[in-house]
Structure formats: structure tokens, C-alpha cells
Amino acid sequence: EVRLVESGGGLVQPGGSLRLSCRASGFTFADHQMNWVRQAPGKGLEWISYITSGGGIIKYPDSVRGRFTISRDDAKNSLYLQLNSLRVEDTAMYFCARELLYNIGGQRVWHYLDYWGQGTLVTVSS
Amino acid sequence: ETVLTQSPATLSLSPGERATLSCRASQGVSYYLAWYQQKPGQAPRLLIYDASTRATGIPTRFSGSGSGTDFTLTISSLEAEDFAVYYCQQRGNWPLTFGGGTKVEVK
């Protein structure tokens, strides 16, 4: 069974830092691209980072570039997100999500999120 | 950035009725669009990708169509477990973006 379990969220003051972790099991973690997606309370979904298998390509949207850093440790089946210079507007549930590798015809696909963790809540407040 | 606009914001329907949800992109994304379902307190679930391909285990009452800038998710006959929020997501252009969601509620 595929499982993704996030941890590391909590209450932090504006300007502070947190490191989120996502532990994967039930699949070959090293084979998959991974993403972080967040959801502010009562709001929609926002993609915030992507890392390829092997970690060679990393992408962020403008809203977090320069403040957030995604990384992975395939030996530990783990994905990480370092959050720095946190702002009140970063308050959200943070989900890690695995990318689908192949479609039903066996062709490679990209950037569709087929398994998600339950999320870890980050609250930025003074 | 490719903005995805979903309509309507809320759809009030009864079980057994047909639901039609729309997602419009601010620029063309080819067929690179997915739909997700999210229930309260849960993570999103992938329903449809590449505009019309059902993900593993998704019932046939869910279908997707469209290409370019206009996409539709159709639920042919609503069941009790289908009342939820639905999001579209594009992967045609960076950054990846999601629509604002359509809530399907019980009438």
C-alpha cells in the first residue's frame, strides 16, 4: 500500500523557519518525481515545489522561490521542505504528493499527482 | 502563469442527477489537465488526467473532456459519496496551477 506521511508542521513566528518531512512507503520512492502542495484554511490548492527522481531538477513558483527548499533522501525514502522567512500568508496545510509515472497504455506521463499524504499544518503567527 | 477558472463555484444537485463542471485556462494547455476530488479533512484524490483518462479505480460515472483552454468534468449520476470539492490542475505550462474549485453540494 502506498503511504505518504508528513511531519514537522507547527506554530512559528513570522520570519521563522520550519523543516517539513514526508516519509514514503509501499513503492520505489527513488523512481518517482515528488511535489509539495499547500492549502490555506478554507482555500484552494497551490503547488509549491517539484523535484525529479534523483533530485537533478527542482522548480518553485514565484511565491516561495528563494524562501523554500525542496530536497530528498532516497536512502531514507523521504522528501523534505525547508521553509524559511515564513510569512502569515504561508499558513496552510502542506501536502506531499507523488507523481504518476505511466498512463494506462504504459506511456510516460508527468506532473499528475496520484498519491497524497494527509498533510501537516503550518501556522505562522505572532 | 496559466490561470484556471472553474465554474460554477457551487453546484447544488440531488443524488442521481448529472453534474457538469467547467475549467477554463487563460492560455492553451493542450490536453494536459487533471481533475481531483477533495472531501473535508482529506487529501485530494486524482480522478482524471490527460483531460479524459480515468485514474486507477475511478468509477466510470466520472468522465472528462476538452483540450486547449476549455475542459469539462461530468459525473453521469451523482452518488452520495460524490458530494465534494473538485479541482482542475494543468501541467501544460510552468508553474503547475490549480483552479479555485467547484463545490458539489446536496440540493
PDB file of C-alpha atoms in Angstrom:
ATOM      1  CA  GLU A   1       0.000   0.000   0.000  1.00  0.00           C
ATOM      2  CA  VAL A   2       1.350   3.408  -0.970  1.00  0.00           C
ATOM      3  CA  ARG A   3       1.692   5.703   2.029  1.00  0.00           C
ATOM      4  CA  LEU A   4       2.965   9.246   2.412  1.00  0.00           C
ATOM      5  CA  VAL A   5       3.211  10.634   5.941  1.00  0.00           C
ATOM      6  CA  GLU A   6       4.107  14.271   6.545  1.00  0.00           C
ATOM      7  CA  SER A   7       5.502  15.695   9.757  1.00  0.00           C
ATOM      8  CA  GLY A   8       7.220  18.799  11.064  1.00  0.00           C
ATOM      9  CA  GLY A   9       4.424  21.334  10.986  1.00  0.00           C
ATOM     10  CA  GLY A  10       3.600  23.605  13.877  1.00  0.00           C
ATOM     11  CA  LEU A  11       3.276  27.163  15.099  1.00  0.00           C
ATOM     12  CA  VAL A  12       6.075  29.550  14.126  1.00  0.00           C
ATOM     13  CA  GLN A  13       6.520  33.304  14.293  1.00  0.00           C
ATOM     14  CA  PRO A  14       6.789  35.444  11.162  1.00  0.00           C
ATOM     15  CA  GLY A  15      10.337  35.312   9.866  1.00  0.00           C
ATOM     16  CA  GLY A  16      10.903  31.898  11.394  1.00  0.00           C
ATOM     17  CA  SER A  17      11.787  28.553   9.843  1.00  0.00           C
ATOM     18  CA  LEU A  18      10.470  25.000   9.768  1.00  0.00           C
ATOM     19  CA  ARG A  19      11.540  21.783   8.092  1.00  0.00           C
ATOM     20  CA  LEU A  20       8.793  19.509   6.843  1.00  0.00           C
ATOM     21  CA  SER A  21       9.350  15.817   6.183  1.00  0.00           C
ATOM     22  CA  CYS A  22       7.417  13.269   4.150  1.00  0.00           C
ATOM     23  CA  ARG A  23       8.118   9.595   4.688  1.00  0.00           C
ATOM     24  CA  ALA A  24       7.156   7.310   1.810  1.00  0.00           C
ATOM     25  CA  SER A  25       6.431   3.596   1.832  1.00  0.00           C
ATOM     26  CA  GLY A  26       4.806   0.966  -0.349  1.00  0.00           C
ATOM     27  CA  PHE A  27       6.537   1.942  -3.599  1.00  0.00           C
ATOM     28  CA  THR A  28      10.007   2.575  -5.054  1.00  0.00           C
ATOM     29  CA  PHE A  29      10.437   6.157  -3.870  1.00  0.00           C
ATOM     30  CA  ALA A  30      13.588   6.745  -5.924  1.00  0.00           C
ATOM     31  CA  ASP A  31      11.667   6.210  -9.173  1.00  0.00           C
ATOM     32  CA  HIS A  32       9.149   8.998  -8.652  1.00  0.00           C
ATOM     33  CA  GLN A  33       9.087  12.737  -9.069  1.00  0.00           C
ATOM     34  CA  MET A  34       7.663  14.376  -5.938  1.00  0.00           C
ATOM     35  CA  ASN A  35       5.857  17.599  -5.131  1.00  0.00           C
ATOM     36  CA  TRP A  36       4.644  19.741  -2.259  1.00  0.00           C
ATOM     37  CA  VAL A  37       1.213  21.362  -2.460  1.00  0.00           C
ATOM     38  CA  ARG A  38      -0.352  23.599   0.170  1.00  0.00           C
ATOM     39  CA  GLN A  39      -3.857  24.634   1.071  1.00  0.00           C
ATOM     40  CA  ALA A  40      -4.632  27.687   3.187  1.00  0.00           C
ATOM     41  CA  PRO A  41      -7.578  27.268   5.587  1.00  0.00           C
ATOM     42  CA  GLY A  42     -10.817  27.203   3.594  1.00  0.00           C
ATOM     43  CA  LYS A  43      -8.992  27.900   0.336  1.00  0.00           C
ATOM     44  CA  GLY A  44      -7.887  26.047  -2.773  1.00  0.00           C
ATOM     45  CA  LEU A  45      -4.742  24.143  -3.677  1.00  0.00           C
ATOM     46  CA  GLU A  46      -1.414  25.776  -4.504  1.00  0.00           C
ATOM     47  CA  TRP A  47       1.541  23.866  -5.949  1.00  0.00           C
ATOM     48  CA  ILE A  48       4.768  24.979  -4.271  1.00  0.00           C
ATOM     49  CA  SER A  49       7.627  22.727  -5.296  1.00  0.00           C
ATOM     50  CA  TYR A  50       8.770  19.852  -7.509  1.00  0.00           C
ATOM     51  CA  ILE A  51      11.803  17.593  -7.548  1.00  0.00           C
ATOM     52  CA  THR A  52      12.737  14.963 -10.076  1.00  0.00           C
ATOM     53  CA  SER A  53      13.772  11.438  -9.233  1.00  0.00           C
ATOM     54  CA  GLY A  54      17.444  11.795  -8.388  1.00  0.00           C
ATOM     55  CA  GLY A  55      16.939  15.454  -7.484  1.00  0.00           C
ATOM     56  CA  GLY A  56      18.533  16.914 -10.614  1.00  0.00           C
ATOM     57  CA  ILE A  57      15.696  19.321 -11.460  1.00  0.00           C
ATOM     58  CA  ILE A  58      13.844  21.450  -8.934  1.00  0.00           C
ATOM     59  CA  LYS A  59      11.094  24.000  -9.551  1.00  0.00           C
ATOM     60  CA  TYR A  60       9.147  26.519  -7.470  1.00  0.00           C
ATOM     61  CA  PRO A  61       6.510  29.143  -8.153  1.00  0.00           C
ATOM     62  CA  ASP A  62       7.457  32.790  -7.609  1.00  0.00           C
ATOM     63  CA  SER A  63       5.504  32.900  -4.328  1.00  0.00           C
ATOM     64  CA  VAL A  64       8.054  30.726  -2.496  1.00  0.00           C
ATOM     65  CA  ARG A  65      11.202  30.771  -4.654  1.00  0.00           C
ATOM     66  CA  GLY A  66      14.186  31.854  -2.569  1.00  0.00           C
ATOM     67  CA  ARG A  67      12.444  31.057   0.721  1.00  0.00           C
ATOM     68  CA  PHE A  68      11.538  27.364   0.406  1.00  0.00           C
ATOM     69  CA  THR A  69      13.899  24.498  -0.495  1.00  0.00           C
ATOM     70  CA  ILE A  70      12.825  21.025  -1.543  1.00  0.00           C
ATOM     71  CA  SER A  71      15.139  18.036  -1.177  1.00  0.00           C
ATOM     72  CA  ARG A  72      15.003  14.272  -0.991  1.00  0.00           C
ATOM     73  CA  ASP A  73      16.937  11.393   0.540  1.00  0.00           C
ATOM     74  CA  ASP A  74      16.192   8.245  -1.445  1.00  0.00           C
ATOM     75  CA  ALA A  75      18.077   6.064   1.055  1.00  0.00           C
ATOM     76  CA  LYS A  76      15.584   7.164   3.702  1.00  0.00           C
ATOM     77  CA  ASN A  77      12.552   7.202   1.378  1.00  0.00           C
ATOM     78  CA  SER A  78      11.990  10.774   2.443  1.00  0.00           C
ATOM     79  CA  LEU A  79      11.098  14.133   0.956  1.00  0.00           C
ATOM     80  CA  TYR A  80      11.779  17.415   2.708  1.00  0.00           C
ATOM     81  CA  LEU A  81      10.729  21.044   2.505  1.00  0.00           C
ATOM     82  CA  GLN A  82      12.753  23.710   4.294  1.00  0.00           C
ATOM     83  CA  LEU A  83      10.614  26.771   4.952  1.00  0.00           C
ATOM     84  CA  ASN A  84      12.498  29.996   5.711  1.00  0.00           C
ATOM     85  CA  SER A  85      11.436  33.629   6.150  1.00  0.00           C
ATOM     86  CA  LEU A  86       7.906  32.490   6.865  1.00  0.00           C
ATOM     87  CA  ARG A  87       5.013  34.900   6.432  1.00  0.00           C
ATOM     88  CA  VAL A  88       1.500  34.926   7.836  1.00  0.00           C
ATOM     89  CA  GLU A  89       0.231  34.062   4.350  1.00  0.00           C
ATOM     90  CA  ASP A  90       2.239  30.809   4.407  1.00  0.00           C
ATOM     91  CA  THR A  91      -0.222  29.442   6.958  1.00  0.00           C
ATOM     92  CA  ALA A  92      -1.622  26.290   5.358  1.00  0.00           C
ATOM     93  CA  MET A  93      -1.842  22.539   5.334  1.00  0.00           C
ATOM     94  CA  TYR A  94       1.199  21.232   3.466  1.00  0.00           C
ATOM     95  CA  PHE A  95       0.796  18.030   1.456  1.00  0.00           C
ATOM     96  CA  CYS A  96       3.463  15.935  -0.178  1.00  0.00           C
ATOM     97  CA  ALA A  97       2.341  14.220  -3.353  1.00  0.00           C
ATOM     98  CA  ARG A  98       3.756  11.572  -5.632  1.00  0.00           C
ATOM     99  CA  GLU A  99       3.661  11.909  -9.406  1.00  0.00           C
ATOM    100  CA  LEU A 100       2.059   9.283 -11.599  1.00  0.00           C
ATOM    101  CA  LEU A 101       4.722   7.624 -13.770  1.00  0.00           C
ATOM    102  CA  TYR A 102       2.807   5.887 -16.559  1.00  0.00           C
ATOM    103  CA  ASN A 103      -0.645   6.077 -18.096  1.00  0.00           C
ATOM    104  CA  ILE A 104      -2.846   3.041 -18.639  1.00  0.00           C
ATOM    105  CA  GLY A 105      -1.184   2.483 -22.005  1.00  0.00           C
ATOM    106  CA  GLY A 106       2.251   2.304 -20.420  1.00  0.00           C
ATOM    107  CA  GLN A 107       3.396   5.695 -21.719  1.00  0.00           C
ATOM    108  CA  ARG A 108       5.318   8.071 -19.516  1.00  0.00           C
ATOM    109  CA  VAL A 109       3.282  10.909 -18.028  1.00  0.00           C
ATOM    110  CA  TRP A 110       4.339  13.922 -15.997  1.00  0.00           C
ATOM    111  CA  HIS A 111       3.123  16.163 -13.213  1.00  0.00           C
ATOM    112  CA  TYR A 112      -0.106  14.444 -12.239  1.00  0.00           C
ATOM    113  CA  LEU A 113      -0.353  13.739  -8.510  1.00  0.00           C
ATOM    114  CA  ASP A 114      -1.644  10.243  -7.878  1.00  0.00           C
ATOM    115  CA  TYR A 115      -0.955   9.794  -4.161  1.00  0.00           C
ATOM    116  CA  TRP A 116      -1.062  12.408  -1.422  1.00  0.00           C
ATOM    117  CA  GLY A 117      -0.250  12.414   2.254  1.00  0.00           C
ATOM    118  CA  GLN A 118      -2.732  13.646   4.842  1.00  0.00           C
ATOM    119  CA  GLY A 119      -0.811  16.861   5.331  1.00  0.00           C
ATOM    120  CA  THR A 120       0.962  18.737   8.111  1.00  0.00           C
ATOM    121  CA  LEU A 121      -0.333  22.090   9.331  1.00  0.00           C
ATOM    122  CA  VAL A 122       1.941  25.128   9.391  1.00  0.00           C
ATOM    123  CA  THR A 123       0.678  28.159  11.287  1.00  0.00           C
ATOM    124  CA  VAL A 124       2.613  31.410  11.043  1.00  0.00           C
ATOM    125  CA  SER A 125       1.528  33.854  13.699  1.00  0.00           C
ATOM    126  CA  SER A 126       2.962  36.161  16.323  1.00  0.00           C
TER     127      SER A 126
ATOM    128  CA  GLU B   1       1.174  31.826 -15.151  1.00  0.00           C
ATOM    129  CA  THR B   2      -1.758  29.837 -16.502  1.00  0.00           C
ATOM    130  CA  VAL B   3      -4.866  30.763 -14.559  1.00  0.00           C
ATOM    131  CA  LEU B   4      -7.575  28.105 -14.332  1.00  0.00           C
ATOM    132  CA  THR B   5     -11.109  29.387 -13.777  1.00  0.00           C
ATOM    133  CA  GLN B   6     -13.657  26.857 -12.555  1.00  0.00           C
ATOM    134  CA  SER B   7     -17.399  27.298 -12.817  1.00  0.00           C
ATOM    135  CA  PRO B   8     -19.758  27.274 -11.193  1.00  0.00           C
ATOM    136  CA  ALA B   9     -18.290  27.870  -7.745  1.00  0.00           C
ATOM    137  CA  THR B  10     -21.097  25.785  -6.236  1.00  0.00           C
ATOM    138  CA  LEU B  11     -23.356  23.214  -7.865  1.00  0.00           C
ATOM    139  CA  SER B  12     -26.460  22.159  -5.945  1.00  0.00           C
ATOM    140  CA  LEU B  13     -27.799  18.834  -7.174  1.00  0.00           C
ATOM    141  CA  SER B  14     -29.648  15.765  -5.969  1.00  0.00           C
ATOM    142  CA  PRO B  15     -28.337  12.182  -5.950  1.00  0.00           C
ATOM    143  CA  GLY B  16     -28.897  10.595  -9.346  1.00  0.00           C
ATOM    144  CA  GLU B  17     -28.570  13.866 -11.229  1.00  0.00           C
ATOM    145  CA  ARG B  18     -25.881  14.681 -13.760  1.00  0.00           C
ATOM    146  CA  ALA B  19     -23.114  17.108 -12.767  1.00  0.00           C
ATOM    147  CA  THR B  20     -21.197  19.167 -15.312  1.00  0.00           C
ATOM    148  CA  LEU B  21     -18.171  21.119 -14.080  1.00  0.00           C
ATOM    149  CA  SER B  22     -16.165  23.533 -16.192  1.00  0.00           C
ATOM    150  CA  CYS B  23     -12.486  24.543 -16.137  1.00  0.00           C
ATOM    151  CA  ARG B  24     -11.189  27.273 -18.435  1.00  0.00           C
ATOM    152  CA  ALA B  25      -7.479  28.021 -18.894  1.00  0.00           C
ATOM    153  CA  SER B  26      -6.103  31.503 -19.566  1.00  0.00           C
ATOM    154  CA  GLN B  27      -3.825  30.022 -22.216  1.00  0.00           C
ATOM    155  CA  GLY B  28      -3.722  26.726 -24.036  1.00  0.00           C
ATOM    156  CA  VAL B  29      -2.572  23.689 -22.104  1.00  0.00           C
ATOM    157  CA  SER B  30      -3.165  21.079 -24.848  1.00  0.00           C
ATOM    158  CA  TYR B  31      -4.774  18.080 -23.154  1.00  0.00           C
ATOM    159  CA  TYR B  32      -2.546  18.308 -20.080  1.00  0.00           C
ATOM    160  CA  LEU B  33      -5.261  18.705 -17.491  1.00  0.00           C
ATOM    161  CA  ALA B  34      -6.272  16.708 -14.434  1.00  0.00           C
ATOM    162  CA  TRP B  35      -9.261  16.659 -12.091  1.00  0.00           C
ATOM    163  CA  TYR B  36      -9.133  15.933  -8.366  1.00  0.00           C
ATOM    164  CA  GLN B  37     -11.804  15.325  -5.763  1.00  0.00           C
ATOM    165  CA  GLN B  38     -11.387  16.520  -2.184  1.00  0.00           C
ATOM    166  CA  LYS B  39     -13.629  15.753   0.753  1.00  0.00           C
ATOM    167  CA  PRO B  40     -13.495  17.670   4.062  1.00  0.00           C
ATOM    168  CA  GLY B  41     -10.445  16.784   6.129  1.00  0.00           C
ATOM    169  CA  GLN B  42      -8.989  14.606   3.381  1.00  0.00           C
ATOM    170  CA  ALA B  43      -6.260  14.899   0.812  1.00  0.00           C
ATOM    171  CA  PRO B  44      -7.208  15.352  -2.834  1.00  0.00           C
ATOM    172  CA  ARG B  45      -7.733  12.250  -4.981  1.00  0.00           C
ATOM    173  CA  LEU B  46      -6.755  12.064  -8.637  1.00  0.00           C
ATOM    174  CA  LEU B  47      -9.804  11.318 -10.796  1.00  0.00           C
ATOM    175  CA  ILE B  48      -8.873  12.172 -14.377  1.00  0.00           C
ATOM    176  CA  TYR B  49      -5.600  13.024 -16.144  1.00  0.00           C
ATOM    177  CA  ASP B  50      -4.679  13.968 -19.700  1.00  0.00           C
ATOM    178  CA  ALA B  51      -8.152  15.535 -19.838  1.00  0.00           C
ATOM    179  CA  SER B  52     -10.049  12.266 -20.283  1.00  0.00           C
ATOM    180  CA  THR B  53      -8.166   9.284 -18.796  1.00  0.00           C
ATOM    181  CA  ARG B  54      -9.639   7.906 -15.606  1.00  0.00           C
ATOM    182  CA  ALA B  55      -7.118   7.179 -12.868  1.00  0.00           C
ATOM    183  CA  THR B  56      -6.886   3.689 -11.422  1.00  0.00           C
ATOM    184  CA  GLY B  57     -10.003   2.657  -9.530  1.00  0.00           C
ATOM    185  CA  ILE B  58     -12.123   5.645 -10.563  1.00  0.00           C
ATOM    186  CA  PRO B  59     -15.740   4.717 -11.405  1.00  0.00           C
ATOM    187  CA  THR B  60     -16.937   5.057 -14.975  1.00  0.00           C
ATOM    188  CA  ARG B  61     -19.558   7.633 -13.977  1.00  0.00           C
ATOM    189  CA  PHE B  62     -16.675  10.140 -13.944  1.00  0.00           C
ATOM    190  CA  SER B  63     -15.608  11.366 -17.384  1.00  0.00           C
ATOM    191  CA  GLY B  64     -13.505  14.237 -18.650  1.00  0.00           C
ATOM    192  CA  SER B  65     -13.303  16.034 -21.958  1.00  0.00           C
ATOM    193  CA  GLY B  66     -11.756  19.062 -23.621  1.00  0.00           C
ATOM    194  CA  SER B  67      -8.479  20.392 -24.927  1.00  0.00           C
ATOM    195  CA  GLY B  68      -6.734  23.705 -25.346  1.00  0.00           C
ATOM    196  CA  THR B  69      -8.495  26.073 -22.966  1.00  0.00           C
ATOM    197  CA  ASP B  70     -11.886  24.507 -22.206  1.00  0.00           C
ATOM    198  CA  PHE B  71     -12.407  21.367 -20.166  1.00  0.00           C
ATOM    199  CA  THR B  72     -15.340  19.568 -18.578  1.00  0.00           C
ATOM    200  CA  LEU B  73     -15.715  17.002 -15.828  1.00  0.00           C
ATOM    201  CA  THR B  74     -19.003  15.115 -15.952  1.00  0.00           C
ATOM    202  CA  ILE B  75     -20.446  12.897 -13.249  1.00  0.00           C
ATOM    203  CA  SER B  76     -23.192  10.989 -15.021  1.00  0.00           C
ATOM    204  CA  SER B  77     -25.305  10.122 -11.978  1.00  0.00           C
ATOM    205  CA  LEU B  78     -24.332  11.537  -8.602  1.00  0.00           C
ATOM    206  CA  GLU B  79     -23.918   9.128  -5.744  1.00  0.00           C
ATOM    207  CA  ALA B  80     -23.815  10.132  -2.071  1.00  0.00           C
ATOM    208  CA  GLU B  81     -20.023   9.871  -1.912  1.00  0.00           C
ATOM    209  CA  ASP B  82     -19.551  12.267  -4.848  1.00  0.00           C
ATOM    210  CA  PHE B  83     -20.564  15.387  -2.936  1.00  0.00           C
ATOM    211  CA  ALA B  84     -17.211  17.121  -2.515  1.00  0.00           C
ATOM    212  CA  VAL B  85     -14.999  19.848  -3.944  1.00  0.00           C
ATOM    213  CA  TYR B  86     -13.435  19.304  -7.369  1.00  0.00           C
ATOM    214  CA  TYR B  87     -10.259  20.953  -8.616  1.00  0.00           C
ATOM    215  CA  CYS B  88      -8.698  21.060 -12.052  1.00  0.00           C
ATOM    216  CA  GLN B  89      -4.907  21.232 -12.479  1.00  0.00           C
ATOM    217  CA  GLN B  90      -2.837  21.949 -15.562  1.00  0.00           C
ATOM    218  CA  ARG B  91       0.641  20.699 -16.401  1.00  0.00           C
ATOM    219  CA  GLY B  92       0.919  22.311 -19.814  1.00  0.00           C
ATOM    220  CA  ASN B  93       2.895  25.304 -18.572  1.00  0.00           C
ATOM    221  CA  TRP B  94       5.086  26.077 -15.569  1.00  0.00           C
ATOM    222  CA  PRO B  95       4.191  26.732 -12.840  1.00  0.00           C
ATOM    223  CA  LEU B  96       1.703  23.960 -12.258  1.00  0.00           C
ATOM    224  CA  THR B  97      -1.593  25.589 -11.300  1.00  0.00           C
ATOM    225  CA  PHE B  98      -4.919  24.569  -9.853  1.00  0.00           C
ATOM    226  CA  GLY B  99      -8.350  26.032 -10.377  1.00  0.00           C
ATOM    227  CA  GLY B 100     -10.246  27.568  -7.492  1.00  0.00           C
ATOM    228  CA  GLY B 101     -12.575  24.582  -7.136  1.00  0.00           C
ATOM    229  CA  THR B 102     -16.227  23.706  -7.621  1.00  0.00           C
ATOM    230  CA  LYS B 103     -18.201  22.501  -4.632  1.00  0.00           C
ATOM    231  CA  VAL B 104     -20.867  19.917  -5.474  1.00  0.00           C
ATOM    232  CA  GLU B 105     -23.421  20.021  -2.681  1.00  0.00           C
ATOM    233  CA  VAL B 106     -26.670  18.262  -1.927  1.00  0.00           C
ATOM    234  CA  LYS B 107     -29.710  20.194  -3.058  1.00  0.00           C
TER     235      LYS B 107
END
